[in-house]
Short mmCIF file of C-alpha atoms and ligand atoms in Angstrom, two decimals:
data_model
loop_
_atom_site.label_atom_id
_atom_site.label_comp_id
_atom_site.label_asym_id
_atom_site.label_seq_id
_atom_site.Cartn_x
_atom_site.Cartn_y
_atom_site.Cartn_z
CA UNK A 272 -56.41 44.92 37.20
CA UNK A 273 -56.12 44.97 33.87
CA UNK A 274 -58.57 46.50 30.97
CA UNK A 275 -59.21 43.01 29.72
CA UNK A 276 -59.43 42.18 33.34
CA UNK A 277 -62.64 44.90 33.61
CA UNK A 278 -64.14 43.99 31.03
CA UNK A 279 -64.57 40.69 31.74
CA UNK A 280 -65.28 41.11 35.61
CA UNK A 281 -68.04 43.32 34.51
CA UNK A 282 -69.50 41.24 32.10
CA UNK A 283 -69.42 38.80 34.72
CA UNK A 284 -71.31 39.86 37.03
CA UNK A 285 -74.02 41.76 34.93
CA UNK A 286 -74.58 38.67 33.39
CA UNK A 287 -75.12 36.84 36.40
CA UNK A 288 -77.81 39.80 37.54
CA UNK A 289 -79.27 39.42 34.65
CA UNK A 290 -79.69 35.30 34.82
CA UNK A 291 -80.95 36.40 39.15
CA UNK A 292 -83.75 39.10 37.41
CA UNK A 293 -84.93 36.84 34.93
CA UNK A 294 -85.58 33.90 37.93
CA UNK A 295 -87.93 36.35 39.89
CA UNK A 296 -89.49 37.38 36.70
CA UNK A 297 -88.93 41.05 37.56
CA UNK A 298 -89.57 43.38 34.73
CA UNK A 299 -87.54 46.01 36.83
CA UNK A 300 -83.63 46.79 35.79
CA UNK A 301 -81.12 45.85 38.88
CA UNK A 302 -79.11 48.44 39.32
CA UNK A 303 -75.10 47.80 40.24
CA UNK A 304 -72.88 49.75 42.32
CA UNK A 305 -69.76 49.03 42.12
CA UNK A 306 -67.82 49.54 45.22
CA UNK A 307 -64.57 50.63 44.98
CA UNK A 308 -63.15 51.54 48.73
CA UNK A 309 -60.47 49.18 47.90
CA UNK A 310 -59.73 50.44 44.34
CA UNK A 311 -57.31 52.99 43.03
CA UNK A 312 -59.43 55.40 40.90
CA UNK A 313 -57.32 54.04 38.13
CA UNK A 314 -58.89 50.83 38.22
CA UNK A 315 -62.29 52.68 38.79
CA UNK A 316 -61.43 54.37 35.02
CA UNK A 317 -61.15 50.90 33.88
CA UNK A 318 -64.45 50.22 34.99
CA UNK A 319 -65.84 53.39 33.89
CA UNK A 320 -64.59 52.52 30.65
CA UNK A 321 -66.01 49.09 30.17
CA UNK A 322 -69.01 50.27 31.03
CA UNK A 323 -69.70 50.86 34.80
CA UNK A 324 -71.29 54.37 35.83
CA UNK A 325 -72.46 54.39 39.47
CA UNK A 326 -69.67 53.66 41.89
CA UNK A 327 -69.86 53.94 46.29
CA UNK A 328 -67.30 54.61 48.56
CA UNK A 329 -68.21 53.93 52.45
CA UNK A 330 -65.59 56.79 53.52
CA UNK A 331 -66.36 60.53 53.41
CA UNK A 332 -62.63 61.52 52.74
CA UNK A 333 -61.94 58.99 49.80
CA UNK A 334 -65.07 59.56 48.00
CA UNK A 335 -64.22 63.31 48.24
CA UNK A 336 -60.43 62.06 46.50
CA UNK A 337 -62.00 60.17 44.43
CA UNK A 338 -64.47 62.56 43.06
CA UNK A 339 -61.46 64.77 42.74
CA UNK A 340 -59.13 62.42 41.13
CA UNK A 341 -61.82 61.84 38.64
CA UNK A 342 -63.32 65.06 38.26
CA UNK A 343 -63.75 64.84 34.28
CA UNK A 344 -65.66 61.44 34.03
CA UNK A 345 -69.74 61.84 34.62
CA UNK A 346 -69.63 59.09 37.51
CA UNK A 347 -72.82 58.80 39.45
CA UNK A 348 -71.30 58.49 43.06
CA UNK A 349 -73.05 57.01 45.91
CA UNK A 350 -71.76 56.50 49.65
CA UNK A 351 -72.62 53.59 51.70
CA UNK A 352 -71.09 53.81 54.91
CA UNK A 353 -71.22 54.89 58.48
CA UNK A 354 -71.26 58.81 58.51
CA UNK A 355 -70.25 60.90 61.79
CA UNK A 356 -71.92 63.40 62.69
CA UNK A 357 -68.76 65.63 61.86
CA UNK A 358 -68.41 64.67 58.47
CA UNK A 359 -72.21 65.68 57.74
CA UNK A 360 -71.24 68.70 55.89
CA UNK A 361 -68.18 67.47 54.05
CA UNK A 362 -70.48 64.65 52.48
CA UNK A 363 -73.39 67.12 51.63
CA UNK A 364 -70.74 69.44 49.44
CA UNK A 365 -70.00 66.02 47.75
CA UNK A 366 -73.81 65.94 46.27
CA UNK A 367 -73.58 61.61 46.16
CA UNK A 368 -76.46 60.65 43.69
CA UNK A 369 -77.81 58.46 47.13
CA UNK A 370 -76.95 57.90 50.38
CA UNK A 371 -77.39 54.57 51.62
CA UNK A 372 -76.31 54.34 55.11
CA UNK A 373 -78.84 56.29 57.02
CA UNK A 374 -78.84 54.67 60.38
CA UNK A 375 -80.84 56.07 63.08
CA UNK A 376 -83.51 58.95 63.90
CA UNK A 377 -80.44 61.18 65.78
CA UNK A 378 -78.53 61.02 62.24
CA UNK A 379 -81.78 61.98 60.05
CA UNK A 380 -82.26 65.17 62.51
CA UNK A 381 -78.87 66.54 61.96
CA UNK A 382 -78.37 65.54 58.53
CA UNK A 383 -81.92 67.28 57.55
CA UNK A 384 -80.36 70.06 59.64
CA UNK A 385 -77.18 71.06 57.67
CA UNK A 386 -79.04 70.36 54.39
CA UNK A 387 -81.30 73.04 55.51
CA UNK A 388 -78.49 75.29 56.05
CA UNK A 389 -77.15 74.59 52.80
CA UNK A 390 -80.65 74.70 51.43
CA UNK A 391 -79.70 71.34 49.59
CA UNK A 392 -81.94 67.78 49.78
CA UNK A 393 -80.23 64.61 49.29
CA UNK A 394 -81.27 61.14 48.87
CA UNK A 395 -81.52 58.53 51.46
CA UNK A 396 -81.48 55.16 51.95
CA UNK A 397 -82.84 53.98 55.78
CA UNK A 398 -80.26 51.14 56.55
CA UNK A 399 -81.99 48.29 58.37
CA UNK A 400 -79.94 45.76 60.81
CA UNK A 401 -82.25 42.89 59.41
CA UNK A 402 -79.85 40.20 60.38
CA UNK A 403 -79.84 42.11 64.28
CA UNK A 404 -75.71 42.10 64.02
CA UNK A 405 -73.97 44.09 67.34
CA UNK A 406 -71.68 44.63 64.44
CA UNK A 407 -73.92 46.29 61.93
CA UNK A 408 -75.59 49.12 61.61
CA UNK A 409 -78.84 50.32 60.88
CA UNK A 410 -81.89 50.45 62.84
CA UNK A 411 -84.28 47.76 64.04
CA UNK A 412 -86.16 45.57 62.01
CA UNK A 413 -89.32 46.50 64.49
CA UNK A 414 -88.96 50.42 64.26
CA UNK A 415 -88.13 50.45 60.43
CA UNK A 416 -91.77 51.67 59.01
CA UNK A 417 -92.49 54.02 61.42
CA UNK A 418 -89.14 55.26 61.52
CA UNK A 419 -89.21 55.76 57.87
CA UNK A 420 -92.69 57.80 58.41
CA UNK A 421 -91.58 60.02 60.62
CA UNK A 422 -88.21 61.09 58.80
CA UNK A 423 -90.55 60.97 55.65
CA UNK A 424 -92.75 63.88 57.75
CA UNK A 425 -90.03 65.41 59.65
CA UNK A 426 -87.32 65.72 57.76
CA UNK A 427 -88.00 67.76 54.55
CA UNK A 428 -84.66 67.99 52.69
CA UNK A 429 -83.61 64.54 53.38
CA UNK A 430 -85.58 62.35 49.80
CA UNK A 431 -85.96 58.57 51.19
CA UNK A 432 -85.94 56.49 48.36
CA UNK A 433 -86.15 52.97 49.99
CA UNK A 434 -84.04 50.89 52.50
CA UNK A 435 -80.47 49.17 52.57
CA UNK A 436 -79.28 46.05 53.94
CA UNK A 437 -75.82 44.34 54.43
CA UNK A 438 -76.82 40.09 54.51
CA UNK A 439 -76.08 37.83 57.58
CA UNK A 440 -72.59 37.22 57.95
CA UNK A 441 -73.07 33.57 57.33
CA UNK A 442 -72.33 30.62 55.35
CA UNK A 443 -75.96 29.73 56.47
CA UNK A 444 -77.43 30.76 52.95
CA UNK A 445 -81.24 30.04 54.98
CA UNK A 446 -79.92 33.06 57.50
CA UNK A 447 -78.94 35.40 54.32
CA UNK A 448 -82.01 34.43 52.72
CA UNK A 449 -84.21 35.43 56.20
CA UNK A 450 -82.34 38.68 56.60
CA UNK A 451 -82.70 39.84 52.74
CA UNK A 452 -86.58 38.58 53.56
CA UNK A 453 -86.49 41.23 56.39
CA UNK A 454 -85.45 43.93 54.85
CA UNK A 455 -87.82 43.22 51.50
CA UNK A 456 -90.92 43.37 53.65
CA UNK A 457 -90.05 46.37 55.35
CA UNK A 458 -89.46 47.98 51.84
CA UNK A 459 -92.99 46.92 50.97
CA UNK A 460 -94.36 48.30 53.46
CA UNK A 461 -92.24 51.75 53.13
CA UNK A 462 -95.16 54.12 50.90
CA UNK A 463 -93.08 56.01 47.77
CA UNK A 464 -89.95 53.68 48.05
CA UNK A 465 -88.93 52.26 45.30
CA UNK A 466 -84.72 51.10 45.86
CA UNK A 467 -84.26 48.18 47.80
CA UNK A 468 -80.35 47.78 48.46
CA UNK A 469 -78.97 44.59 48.82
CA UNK A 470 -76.55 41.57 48.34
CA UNK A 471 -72.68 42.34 48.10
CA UNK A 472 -70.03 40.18 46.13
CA UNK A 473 -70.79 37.03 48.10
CA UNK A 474 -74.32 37.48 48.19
CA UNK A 475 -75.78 39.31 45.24
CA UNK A 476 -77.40 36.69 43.42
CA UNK A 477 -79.46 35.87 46.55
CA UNK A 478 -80.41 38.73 47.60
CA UNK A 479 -82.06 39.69 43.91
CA UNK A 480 -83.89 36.60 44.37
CA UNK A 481 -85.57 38.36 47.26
CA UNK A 482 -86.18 41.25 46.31
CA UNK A 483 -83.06 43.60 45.68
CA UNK A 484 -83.42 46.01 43.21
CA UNK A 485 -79.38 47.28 43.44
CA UNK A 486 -76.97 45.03 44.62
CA UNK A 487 -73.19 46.66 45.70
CA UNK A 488 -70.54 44.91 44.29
CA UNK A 489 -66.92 44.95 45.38
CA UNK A 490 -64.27 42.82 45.55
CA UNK A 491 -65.92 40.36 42.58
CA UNK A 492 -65.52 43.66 40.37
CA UNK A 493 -61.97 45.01 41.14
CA UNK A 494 -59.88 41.44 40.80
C1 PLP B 757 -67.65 47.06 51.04
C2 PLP B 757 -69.11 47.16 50.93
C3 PLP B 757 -69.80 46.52 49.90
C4 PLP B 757 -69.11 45.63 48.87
O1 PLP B 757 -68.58 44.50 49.48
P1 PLP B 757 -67.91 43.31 48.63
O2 PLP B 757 -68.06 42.13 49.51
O3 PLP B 757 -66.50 43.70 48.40
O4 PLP B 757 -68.69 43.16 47.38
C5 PLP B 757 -71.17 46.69 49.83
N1 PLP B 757 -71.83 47.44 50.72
C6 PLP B 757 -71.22 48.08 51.72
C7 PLP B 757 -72.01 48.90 52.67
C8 PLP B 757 -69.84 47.97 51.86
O5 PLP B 757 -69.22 48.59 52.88
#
């Protein structure tokens, strides 16, 4: 990727947010992530410097090189994927701006856990499997409110600031629409949340139609 090549990818895609927010009439910003678990942090600098200052990795280890790698820019870093139960610590010493990819009452308990030890909070994201993918995770469209309740009242140190979704793997944009449509009423239910994360590179534009208020952005970014 070249600079000019950042630049313009960039410009892009904020202007197609932008056209998305303006549809649903929302006064609200959309936030972008850029996701760079494919990128070198070379191309993330190129990014950085066209513009770009919140970026997610979905592995523990290569946001932690990452971070290192570049230690002197202010990025705002934010991790969306699975996280094992034995890389809990390593991500908390990594103090991501939010955590998106909180998937299930068993990881709330331990995370809270080790954040107590650490006497640290962090920011959380409940992921919800609104599209009910074997593949996917995040917990059941059904249990979502209560679930967020209870980790809301349970678990002190861990800040829920709304709920994430990955869209229906589909070319059937009526199933994407129904799963972003899943996920927005659960957020509206959800008392004090206020980030609803969804729509990737092939799906963005939908998904702010419904409701997203940050969208991670990949592969349309780094090309
Ligand atoms: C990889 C990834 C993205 C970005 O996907 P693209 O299709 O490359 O835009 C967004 N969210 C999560 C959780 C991811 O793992």
């Amino acid at each position: 990727m070249t600079n000019e090549n950042a630049i313009e990818n960039l410009d892009k895609i904020i202007t197609k947010i932008e056209f998305s927010r303006l549809q649903v009439n929302n006064q609200k910003i959309v936030q972008l992530v850029a996701i760079s678990k494919y990128s070198t942090a070379e191309d993330i600098k190129k990014l950085y410097e066209s513009g770009q200052r919140a970026f997610g990795e979905n592995k523990v280890q290569d946001l932690k090189t990452k971070q290192e790698q570049l230690e002197d820019l202010p990025i705002a870093w934010h991790f969306v994927g699975t996280l094992q139960k034995n890389k809990i610590n390593n991500l908390i010493d990594l103090n991501p701006i939010l955590m998106h990819s909180l998937d299930s009452l068993e990881l709330a308990e331990e995370l809270d856990k080790k954040l107590k030890i650490k006497n640290k909070k962090m920011n959380c994201l409940l992921q919800i499997n609104s599209a009910y993918e074997d593949t996917k995770s995040g917990v059941n469209p059904e249990n979502a409110v209560n679930l967020y309740e209870e980790i809301q009242e349970k678990y002190t140190n861990i800040n829920l600031k709304g709920v994430m979704s990955i869209g229906a793997h589909t070319d059937n944009n009526e199933k994407v629409i129904e799963s972003f449509q899943v996920t927005k009423k659960i957020f509206d239910k959800c008392k004090g949340s206020t980030i609803c994360s969804m729509g990737m590179s092939n799906d963005f534009e939908t998904a702010i139609l419904h409701g997203a208020s940050m969208v991670r952005v990949g592969s349309a970014l780094f090309k």
